[in-house]
Tab-separated table of C-alpha atoms in Angstrom:
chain	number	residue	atom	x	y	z
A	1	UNK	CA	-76.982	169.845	45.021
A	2	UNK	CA	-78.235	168.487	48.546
A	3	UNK	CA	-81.478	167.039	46.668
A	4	UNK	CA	-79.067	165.525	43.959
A	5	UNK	CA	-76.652	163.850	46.595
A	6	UNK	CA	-79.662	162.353	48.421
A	7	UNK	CA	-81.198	161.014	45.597
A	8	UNK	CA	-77.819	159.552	44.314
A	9	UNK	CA	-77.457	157.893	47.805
A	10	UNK	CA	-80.757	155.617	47.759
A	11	UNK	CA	-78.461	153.775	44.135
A	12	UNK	CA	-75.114	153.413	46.054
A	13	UNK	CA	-74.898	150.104	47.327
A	14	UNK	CA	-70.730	149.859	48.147
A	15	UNK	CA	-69.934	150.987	51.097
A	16	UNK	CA	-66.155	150.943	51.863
A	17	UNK	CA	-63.413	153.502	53.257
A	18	UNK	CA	-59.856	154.206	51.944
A	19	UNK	CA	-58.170	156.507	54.307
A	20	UNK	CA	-56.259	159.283	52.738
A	21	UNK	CA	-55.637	161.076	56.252
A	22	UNK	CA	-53.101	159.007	57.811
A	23	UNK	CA	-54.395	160.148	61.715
A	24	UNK	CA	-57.824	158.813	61.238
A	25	UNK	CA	-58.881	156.053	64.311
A	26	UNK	CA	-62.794	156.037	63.474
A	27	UNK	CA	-64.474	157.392	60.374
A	28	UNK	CA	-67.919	157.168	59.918
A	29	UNK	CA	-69.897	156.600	56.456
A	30	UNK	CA	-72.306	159.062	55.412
A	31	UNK	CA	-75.345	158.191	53.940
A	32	UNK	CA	-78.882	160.413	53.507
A	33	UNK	CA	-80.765	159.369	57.029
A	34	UNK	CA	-78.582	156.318	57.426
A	35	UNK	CA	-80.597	154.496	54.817
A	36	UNK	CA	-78.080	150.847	53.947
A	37	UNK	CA	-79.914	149.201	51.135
A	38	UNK	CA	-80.576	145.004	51.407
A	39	UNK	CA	-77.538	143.538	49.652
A	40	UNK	CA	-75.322	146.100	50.073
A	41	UNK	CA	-71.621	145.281	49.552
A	42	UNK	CA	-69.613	146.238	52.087
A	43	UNK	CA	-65.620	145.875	51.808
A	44	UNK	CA	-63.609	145.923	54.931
A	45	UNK	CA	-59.865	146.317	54.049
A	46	UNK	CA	-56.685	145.302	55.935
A	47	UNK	CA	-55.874	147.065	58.757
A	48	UNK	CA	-60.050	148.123	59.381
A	49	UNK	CA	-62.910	146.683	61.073
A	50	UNK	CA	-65.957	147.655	60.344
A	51	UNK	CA	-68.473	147.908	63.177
A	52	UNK	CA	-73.146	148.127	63.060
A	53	UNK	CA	-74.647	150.614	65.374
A	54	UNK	CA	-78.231	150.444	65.311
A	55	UNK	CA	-80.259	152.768	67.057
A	56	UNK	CA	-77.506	153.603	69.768
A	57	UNK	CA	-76.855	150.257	70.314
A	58	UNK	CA	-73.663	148.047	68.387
A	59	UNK	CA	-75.156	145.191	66.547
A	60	UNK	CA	-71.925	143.518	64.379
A	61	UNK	CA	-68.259	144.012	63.737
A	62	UNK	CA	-66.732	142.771	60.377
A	63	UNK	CA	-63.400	141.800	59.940
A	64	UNK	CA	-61.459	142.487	56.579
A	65	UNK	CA	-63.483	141.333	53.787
A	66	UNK	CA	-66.207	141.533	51.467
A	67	UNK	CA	-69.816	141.006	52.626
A	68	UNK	CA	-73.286	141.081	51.332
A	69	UNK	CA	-75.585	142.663	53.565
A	70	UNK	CA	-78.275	140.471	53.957
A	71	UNK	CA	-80.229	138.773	57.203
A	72	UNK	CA	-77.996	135.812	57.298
A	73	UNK	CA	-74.644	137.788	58.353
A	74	UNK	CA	-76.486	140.290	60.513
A	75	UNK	CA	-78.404	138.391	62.982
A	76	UNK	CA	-78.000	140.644	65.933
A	77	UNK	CA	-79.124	143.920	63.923
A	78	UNK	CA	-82.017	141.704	62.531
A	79	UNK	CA	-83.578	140.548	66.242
A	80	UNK	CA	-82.457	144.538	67.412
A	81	UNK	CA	-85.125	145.127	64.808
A	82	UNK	CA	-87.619	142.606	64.883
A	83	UNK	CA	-88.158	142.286	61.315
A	84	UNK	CA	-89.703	139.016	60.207
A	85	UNK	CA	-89.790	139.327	56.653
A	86	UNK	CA	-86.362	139.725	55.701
A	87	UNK	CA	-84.586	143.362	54.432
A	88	UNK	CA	-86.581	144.199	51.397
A	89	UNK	CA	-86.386	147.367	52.365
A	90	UNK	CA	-84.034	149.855	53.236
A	91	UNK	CA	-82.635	149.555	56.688
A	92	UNK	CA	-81.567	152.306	59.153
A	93	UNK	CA	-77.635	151.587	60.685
A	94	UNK	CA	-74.670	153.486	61.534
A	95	UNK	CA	-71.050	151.941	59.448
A	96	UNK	CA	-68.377	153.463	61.604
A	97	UNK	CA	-64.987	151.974	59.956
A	98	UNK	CA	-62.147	151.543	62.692
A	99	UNK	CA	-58.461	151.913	61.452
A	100	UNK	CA	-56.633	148.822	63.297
A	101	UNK	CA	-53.141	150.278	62.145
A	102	UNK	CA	-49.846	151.400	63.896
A	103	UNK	CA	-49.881	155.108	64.840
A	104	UNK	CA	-46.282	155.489	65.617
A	105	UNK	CA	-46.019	159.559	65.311
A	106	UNK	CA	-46.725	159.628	69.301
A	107	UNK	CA	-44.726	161.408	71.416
A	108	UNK	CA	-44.237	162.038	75.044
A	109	UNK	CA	-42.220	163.654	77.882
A	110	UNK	CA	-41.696	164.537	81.576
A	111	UNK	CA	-42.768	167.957	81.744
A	112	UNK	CA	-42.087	167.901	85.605
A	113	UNK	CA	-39.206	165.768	86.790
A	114	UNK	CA	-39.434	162.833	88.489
A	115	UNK	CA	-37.184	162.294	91.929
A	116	UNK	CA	-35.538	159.204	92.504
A	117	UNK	CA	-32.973	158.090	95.157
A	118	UNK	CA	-29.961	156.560	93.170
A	119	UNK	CA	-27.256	154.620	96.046
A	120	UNK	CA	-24.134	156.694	94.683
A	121	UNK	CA	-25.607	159.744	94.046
A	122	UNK	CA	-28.252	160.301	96.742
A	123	UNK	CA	-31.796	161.870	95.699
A	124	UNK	CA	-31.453	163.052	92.282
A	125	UNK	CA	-34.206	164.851	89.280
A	126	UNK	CA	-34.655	162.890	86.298
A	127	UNK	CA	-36.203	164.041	82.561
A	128	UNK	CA	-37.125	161.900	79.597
A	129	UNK	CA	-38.854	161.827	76.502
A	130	UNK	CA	-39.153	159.218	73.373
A	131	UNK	CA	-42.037	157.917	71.543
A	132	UNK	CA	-44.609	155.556	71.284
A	133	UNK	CA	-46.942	153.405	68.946
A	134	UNK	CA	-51.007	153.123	69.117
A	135	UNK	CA	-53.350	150.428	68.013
A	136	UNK	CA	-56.685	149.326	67.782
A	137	UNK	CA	-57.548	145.903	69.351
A	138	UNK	CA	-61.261	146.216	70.189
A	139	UNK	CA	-63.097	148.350	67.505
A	140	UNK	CA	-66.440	148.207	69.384
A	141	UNK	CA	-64.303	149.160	72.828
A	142	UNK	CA	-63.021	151.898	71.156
A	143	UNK	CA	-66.392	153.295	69.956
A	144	UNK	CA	-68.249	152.797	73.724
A	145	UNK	CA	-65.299	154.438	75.390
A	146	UNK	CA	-64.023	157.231	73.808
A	147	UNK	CA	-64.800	157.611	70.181
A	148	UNK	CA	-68.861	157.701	70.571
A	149	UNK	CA	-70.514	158.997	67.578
A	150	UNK	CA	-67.923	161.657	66.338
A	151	UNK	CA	-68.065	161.111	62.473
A	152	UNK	CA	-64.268	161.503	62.744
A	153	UNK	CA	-61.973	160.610	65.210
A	154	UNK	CA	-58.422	161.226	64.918
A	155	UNK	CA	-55.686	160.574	66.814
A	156	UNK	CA	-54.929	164.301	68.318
A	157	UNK	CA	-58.323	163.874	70.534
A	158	UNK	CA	-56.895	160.836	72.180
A	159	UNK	CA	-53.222	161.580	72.559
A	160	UNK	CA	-53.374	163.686	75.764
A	161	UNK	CA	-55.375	161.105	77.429
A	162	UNK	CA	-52.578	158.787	76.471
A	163	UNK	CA	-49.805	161.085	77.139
A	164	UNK	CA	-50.896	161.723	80.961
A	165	UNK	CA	-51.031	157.983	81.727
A	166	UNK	CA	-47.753	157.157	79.730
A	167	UNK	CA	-45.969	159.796	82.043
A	168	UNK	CA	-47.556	158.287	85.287
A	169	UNK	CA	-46.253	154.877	84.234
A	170	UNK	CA	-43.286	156.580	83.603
A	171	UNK	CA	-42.385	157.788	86.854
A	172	UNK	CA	-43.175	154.773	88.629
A	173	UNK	CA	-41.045	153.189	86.607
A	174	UNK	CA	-38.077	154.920	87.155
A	175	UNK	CA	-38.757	155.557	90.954
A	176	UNK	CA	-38.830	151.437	91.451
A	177	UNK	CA	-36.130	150.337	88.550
A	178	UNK	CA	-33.492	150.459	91.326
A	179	UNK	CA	-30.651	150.726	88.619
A	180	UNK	CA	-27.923	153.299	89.218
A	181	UNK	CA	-27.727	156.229	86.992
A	182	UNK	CA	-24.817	155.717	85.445
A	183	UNK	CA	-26.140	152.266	83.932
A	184	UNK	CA	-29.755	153.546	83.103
A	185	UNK	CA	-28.635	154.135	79.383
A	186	UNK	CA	-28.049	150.155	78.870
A	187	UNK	CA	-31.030	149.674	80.018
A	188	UNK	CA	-33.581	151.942	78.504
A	189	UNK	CA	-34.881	148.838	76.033
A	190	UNK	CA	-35.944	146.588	78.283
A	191	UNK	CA	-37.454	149.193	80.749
A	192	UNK	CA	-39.501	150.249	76.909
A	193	UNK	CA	-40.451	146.931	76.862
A	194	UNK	CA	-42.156	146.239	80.265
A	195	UNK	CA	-43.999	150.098	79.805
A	196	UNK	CA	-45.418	149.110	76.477
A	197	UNK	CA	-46.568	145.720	78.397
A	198	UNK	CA	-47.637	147.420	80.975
A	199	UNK	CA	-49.333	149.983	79.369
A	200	UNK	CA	-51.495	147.456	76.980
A	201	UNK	CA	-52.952	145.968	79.667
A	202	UNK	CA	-54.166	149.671	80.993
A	203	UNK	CA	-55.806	150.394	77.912
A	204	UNK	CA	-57.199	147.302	77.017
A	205	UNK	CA	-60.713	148.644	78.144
A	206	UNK	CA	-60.908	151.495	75.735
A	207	UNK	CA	-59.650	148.673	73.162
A	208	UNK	CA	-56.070	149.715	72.280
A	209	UNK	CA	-52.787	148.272	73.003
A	210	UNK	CA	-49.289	149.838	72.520
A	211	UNK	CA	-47.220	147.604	70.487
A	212	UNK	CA	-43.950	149.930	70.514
A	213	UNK	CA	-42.050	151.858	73.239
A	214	UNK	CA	-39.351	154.302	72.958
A	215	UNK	CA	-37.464	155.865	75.640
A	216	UNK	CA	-35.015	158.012	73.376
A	217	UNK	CA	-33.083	160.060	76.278
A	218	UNK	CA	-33.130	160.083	80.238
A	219	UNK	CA	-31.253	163.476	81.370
A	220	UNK	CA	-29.988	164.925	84.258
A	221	UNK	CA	-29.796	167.967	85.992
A	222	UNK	CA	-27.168	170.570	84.906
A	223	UNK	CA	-25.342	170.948	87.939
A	224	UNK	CA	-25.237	166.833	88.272
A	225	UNK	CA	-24.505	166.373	84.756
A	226	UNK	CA	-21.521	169.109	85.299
A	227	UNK	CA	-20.178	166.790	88.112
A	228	UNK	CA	-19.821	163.797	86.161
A	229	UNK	CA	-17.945	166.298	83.535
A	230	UNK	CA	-15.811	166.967	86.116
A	231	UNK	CA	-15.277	163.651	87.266
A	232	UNK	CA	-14.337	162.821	84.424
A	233	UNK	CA	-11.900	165.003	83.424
A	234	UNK	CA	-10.400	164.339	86.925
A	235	UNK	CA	-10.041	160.672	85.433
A	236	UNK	CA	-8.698	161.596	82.222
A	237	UNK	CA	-6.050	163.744	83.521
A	238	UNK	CA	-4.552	160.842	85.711
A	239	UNK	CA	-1.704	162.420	87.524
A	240	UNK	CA	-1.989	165.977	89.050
A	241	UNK	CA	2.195	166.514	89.011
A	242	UNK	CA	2.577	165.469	85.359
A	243	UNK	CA	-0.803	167.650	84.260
A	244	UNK	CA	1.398	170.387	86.318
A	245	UNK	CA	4.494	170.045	84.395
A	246	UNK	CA	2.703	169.894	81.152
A	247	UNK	CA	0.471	173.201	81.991
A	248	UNK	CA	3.816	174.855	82.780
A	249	UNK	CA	5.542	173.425	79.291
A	250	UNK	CA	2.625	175.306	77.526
A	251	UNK	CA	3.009	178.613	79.653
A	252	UNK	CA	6.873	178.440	78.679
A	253	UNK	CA	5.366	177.897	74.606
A	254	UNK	CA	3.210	180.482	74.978
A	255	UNK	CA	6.336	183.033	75.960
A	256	UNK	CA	8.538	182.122	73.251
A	257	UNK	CA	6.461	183.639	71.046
A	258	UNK	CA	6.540	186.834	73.002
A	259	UNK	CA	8.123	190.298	70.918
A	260	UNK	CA	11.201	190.592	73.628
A	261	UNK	CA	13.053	189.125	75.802
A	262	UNK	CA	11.592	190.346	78.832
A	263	UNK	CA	7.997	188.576	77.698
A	264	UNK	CA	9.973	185.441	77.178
A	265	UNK	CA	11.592	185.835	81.166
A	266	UNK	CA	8.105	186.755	82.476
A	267	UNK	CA	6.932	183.621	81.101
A	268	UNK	CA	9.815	181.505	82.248
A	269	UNK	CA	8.972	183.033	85.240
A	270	UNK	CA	5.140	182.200	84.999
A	271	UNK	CA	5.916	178.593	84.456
A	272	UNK	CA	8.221	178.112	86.903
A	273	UNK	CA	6.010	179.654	89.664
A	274	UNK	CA	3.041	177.364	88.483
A	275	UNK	CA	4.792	174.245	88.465
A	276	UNK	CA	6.459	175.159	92.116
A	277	UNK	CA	2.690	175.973	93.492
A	278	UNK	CA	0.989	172.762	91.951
A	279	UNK	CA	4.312	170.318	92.635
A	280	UNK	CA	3.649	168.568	96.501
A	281	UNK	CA	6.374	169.395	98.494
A	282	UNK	CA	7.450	167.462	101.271
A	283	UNK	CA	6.227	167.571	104.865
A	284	UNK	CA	8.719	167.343	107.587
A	285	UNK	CA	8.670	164.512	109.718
A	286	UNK	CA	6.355	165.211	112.673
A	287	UNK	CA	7.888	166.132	116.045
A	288	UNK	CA	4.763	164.616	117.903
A	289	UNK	CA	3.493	161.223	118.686
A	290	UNK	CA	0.538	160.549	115.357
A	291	UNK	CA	-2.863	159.493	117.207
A	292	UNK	CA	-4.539	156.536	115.961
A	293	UNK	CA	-6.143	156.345	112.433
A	294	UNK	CA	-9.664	156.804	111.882
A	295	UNK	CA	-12.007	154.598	112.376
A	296	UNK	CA	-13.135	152.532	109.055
A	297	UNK	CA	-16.848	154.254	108.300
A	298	UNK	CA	-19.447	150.980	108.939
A	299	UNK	CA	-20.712	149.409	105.509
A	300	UNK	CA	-24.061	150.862	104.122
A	301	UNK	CA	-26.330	148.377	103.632
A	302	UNK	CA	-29.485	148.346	100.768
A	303	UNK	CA	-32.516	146.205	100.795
A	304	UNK	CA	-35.065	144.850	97.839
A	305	UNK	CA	-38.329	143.898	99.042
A	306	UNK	CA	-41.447	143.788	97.098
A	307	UNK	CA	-40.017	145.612	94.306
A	308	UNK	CA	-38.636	148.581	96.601
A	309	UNK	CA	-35.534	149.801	97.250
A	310	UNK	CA	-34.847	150.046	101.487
A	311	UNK	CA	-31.610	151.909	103.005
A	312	UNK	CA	-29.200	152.429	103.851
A	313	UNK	CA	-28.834	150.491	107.018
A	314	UNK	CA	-26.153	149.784	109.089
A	315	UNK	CA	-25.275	145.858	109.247
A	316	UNK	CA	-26.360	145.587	112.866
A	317	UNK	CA	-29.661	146.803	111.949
A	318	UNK	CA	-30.655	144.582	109.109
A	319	UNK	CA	-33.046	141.910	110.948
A	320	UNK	CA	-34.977	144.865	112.426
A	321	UNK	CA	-35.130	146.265	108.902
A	322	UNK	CA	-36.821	142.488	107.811
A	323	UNK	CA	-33.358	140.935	106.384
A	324	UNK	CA	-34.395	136.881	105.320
A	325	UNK	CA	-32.315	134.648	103.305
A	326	UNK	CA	-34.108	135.499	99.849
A	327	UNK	CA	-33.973	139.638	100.491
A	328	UNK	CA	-32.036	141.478	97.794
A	329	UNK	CA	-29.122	143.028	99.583
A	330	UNK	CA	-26.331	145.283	97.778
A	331	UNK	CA	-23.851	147.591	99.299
A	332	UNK	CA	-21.018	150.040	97.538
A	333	UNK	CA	-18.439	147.821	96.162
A	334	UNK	CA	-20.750	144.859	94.997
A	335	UNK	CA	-21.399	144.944	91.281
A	336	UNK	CA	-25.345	143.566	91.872
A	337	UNK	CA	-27.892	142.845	93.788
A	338	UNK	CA	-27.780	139.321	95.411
A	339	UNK	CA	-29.972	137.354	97.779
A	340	UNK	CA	-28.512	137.599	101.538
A	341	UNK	CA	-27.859	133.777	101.782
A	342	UNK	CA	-24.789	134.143	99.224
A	343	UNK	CA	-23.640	137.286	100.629
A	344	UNK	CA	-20.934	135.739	103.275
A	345	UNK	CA	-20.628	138.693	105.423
A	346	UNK	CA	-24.350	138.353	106.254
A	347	UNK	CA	-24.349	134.439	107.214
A	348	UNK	CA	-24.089	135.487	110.765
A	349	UNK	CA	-26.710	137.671	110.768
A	350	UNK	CA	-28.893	134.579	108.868
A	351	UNK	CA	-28.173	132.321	111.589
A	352	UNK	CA	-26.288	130.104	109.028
A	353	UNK	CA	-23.341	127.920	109.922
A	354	UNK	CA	-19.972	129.183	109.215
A	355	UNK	CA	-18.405	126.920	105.760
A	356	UNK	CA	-16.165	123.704	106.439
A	357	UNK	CA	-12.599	124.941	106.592
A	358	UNK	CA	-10.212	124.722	103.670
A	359	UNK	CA	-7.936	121.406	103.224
A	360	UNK	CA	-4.491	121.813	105.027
């Protein structure tokens, strides 16, 4: 059967690929000793690119179409060889077809957590995972870089190259995004968007881009993600003396349904002692002089520069910290950042001049 195929090789002058695999990136065609006859035809589909390596070296790259292998399309494999007679005779070249498709079946994840300091919630662990699309830009790239001269190369051999420097772009990301936790979920698209940018322009040497990023979920840790449960819950239930009262309505329900009578009077009894401990009774008035109030706790003060997040610092020590007029500035209570010069509490600190008074 080898002697057959060989033999039936030297007659077949088509050389294509149709990709039945679906996680194909490089395929190469097989012929006996690389043997291409003159006039070949050689059909490059949508979505391929069809790239010459002669003796080690890449000679052409053909974009979708049909060609006829002949001198006149292959100049660079023609002076590689030095032939001056034409092709009248078989020539020896490598066809590897690349697959210039979307992948889209990539995933990824955090597998360690990443730390980032949020301004409400202090340092906090963050986990995420989505997915991601692949594509070939540069066929020849591809082939120098990673893909060499495996007859096959499929997507599995490159994923955990591209999974390690999707998660390193990952954590930077969220480390520098300088958006509060509870507001991360509105904006997971646009912090896809910049990573997929971002990451094109890292890969663009091994000739692929990525045209699609997902970030499907960011989580928290249990114990955090507990606290905002109970936060709110605290916010649902709104008054503590009416939740009280209504507890204690549903302890006195829960008795009438009791076999006697002294069930029912233990759980009049229940009620009554729940909605006596939970109900604030009043303080008597306070035979001593009161002190003073506390003191009002100094504002906490956040700076952006150079794509960092700075703080907190108190507001005397914000020109030490490098506070200008164009800074980023946000405290609690402001609902973004802003430059300094149209925060007014800072004008004095700017060496601004106060505004003109208001008409009388």
């Amino acid at each position: 059967m080898a002697l057959f195929d060989n033999i039936r090789g030297e007659f077949i002058d088509i050389v294509e690929w149709l990709d039945d695999s679906r996680d194909t990136l490089v395929w190469r065609f097989p012929r006996h000793d690389n043997e291409i006859k003159m006039g070949a035809r050689l059909v490059v589909r949508e979505s391929q690119v069809a790239v010459f390596v002669n003796e080690g070296r890449i000679a052409d790259a053909f974009a979708p179409g049909t060609y006829t292998l002949e001198t006149a399309n292959l100049p660079v494999l023609s002076t590689l060889k030095g032939w001056k007679y034409g092709f009248d005779s078989p020539f020896k070249a490598e066809v590897y077809f690349v697959s210039t498709r979307q992948f889209a079946d990539f995933k990824w994840g955090t597998q360690n957590p990443v730390m980032v300091r949020d301004p409400e919630f202090g340092p906090v662990r963050l986990r995420a995972f989505g997915a991601y699309a692949v594509r070939v830009t540069d066929g020849p790239a591809l082939l120098r870089e990673l893909a060499g001269t495996d007859a096959q190369f499929r997507t599995e051999e490159v994923e955990g190259y591209l999974r390690q420097l999707v998660v390193g772009r990952l954590a930077s990301a969220l480390a520098t995004a300088g958006v509060p936790l509870l507001e991360l979920a509105a904006g997971q698209h646009e912090m896809g968007q910049r990573l997929a940018r971002a990451l094109t322009d890292d890969l663009a040497g091994v000739g692929l881009a990525i045209p699609t990023f997902t970030i499907e979920n960011i989580s928290l840790p249990p114990e955090v993600e507990q606290a905002l449960d109970k936060r709110s819950q605290m916010g649902l239930v709104g008054d503590l003396g009416d939740y009280a009262r209504f507890q204690a309505a549903g302890a006195l329900e829960n008795a009438g349904g009791a076999a006697d009578g002294m069930g029912l009077g233990m759980g009049i009894a229940a009620g009554q002692h729940l909605a006596a401990a939970l109900t604030p009774r009043p303080q008597p008035p306070s035979t001593s002089h009161a002190g003073p109030p506390p003191l009002p706790r100094p504002d906490r003060w956040f700076l952006g520069m150079g794509g960092e997040q700075r703080g907190p610092f108190d507001e005397s020590a914000l020109p030490a910290a490098g506070l200008t007029p164009d800074v980023l500035v946000w405290k609690a209570g402001m609902p973004q950042w802003l430059p300094a010069r149209d925060v007014p509490e800072l004008a004095s600190l700017l060496g601004g001049t106060p505004p003109p008074l208001p008409p009388a």
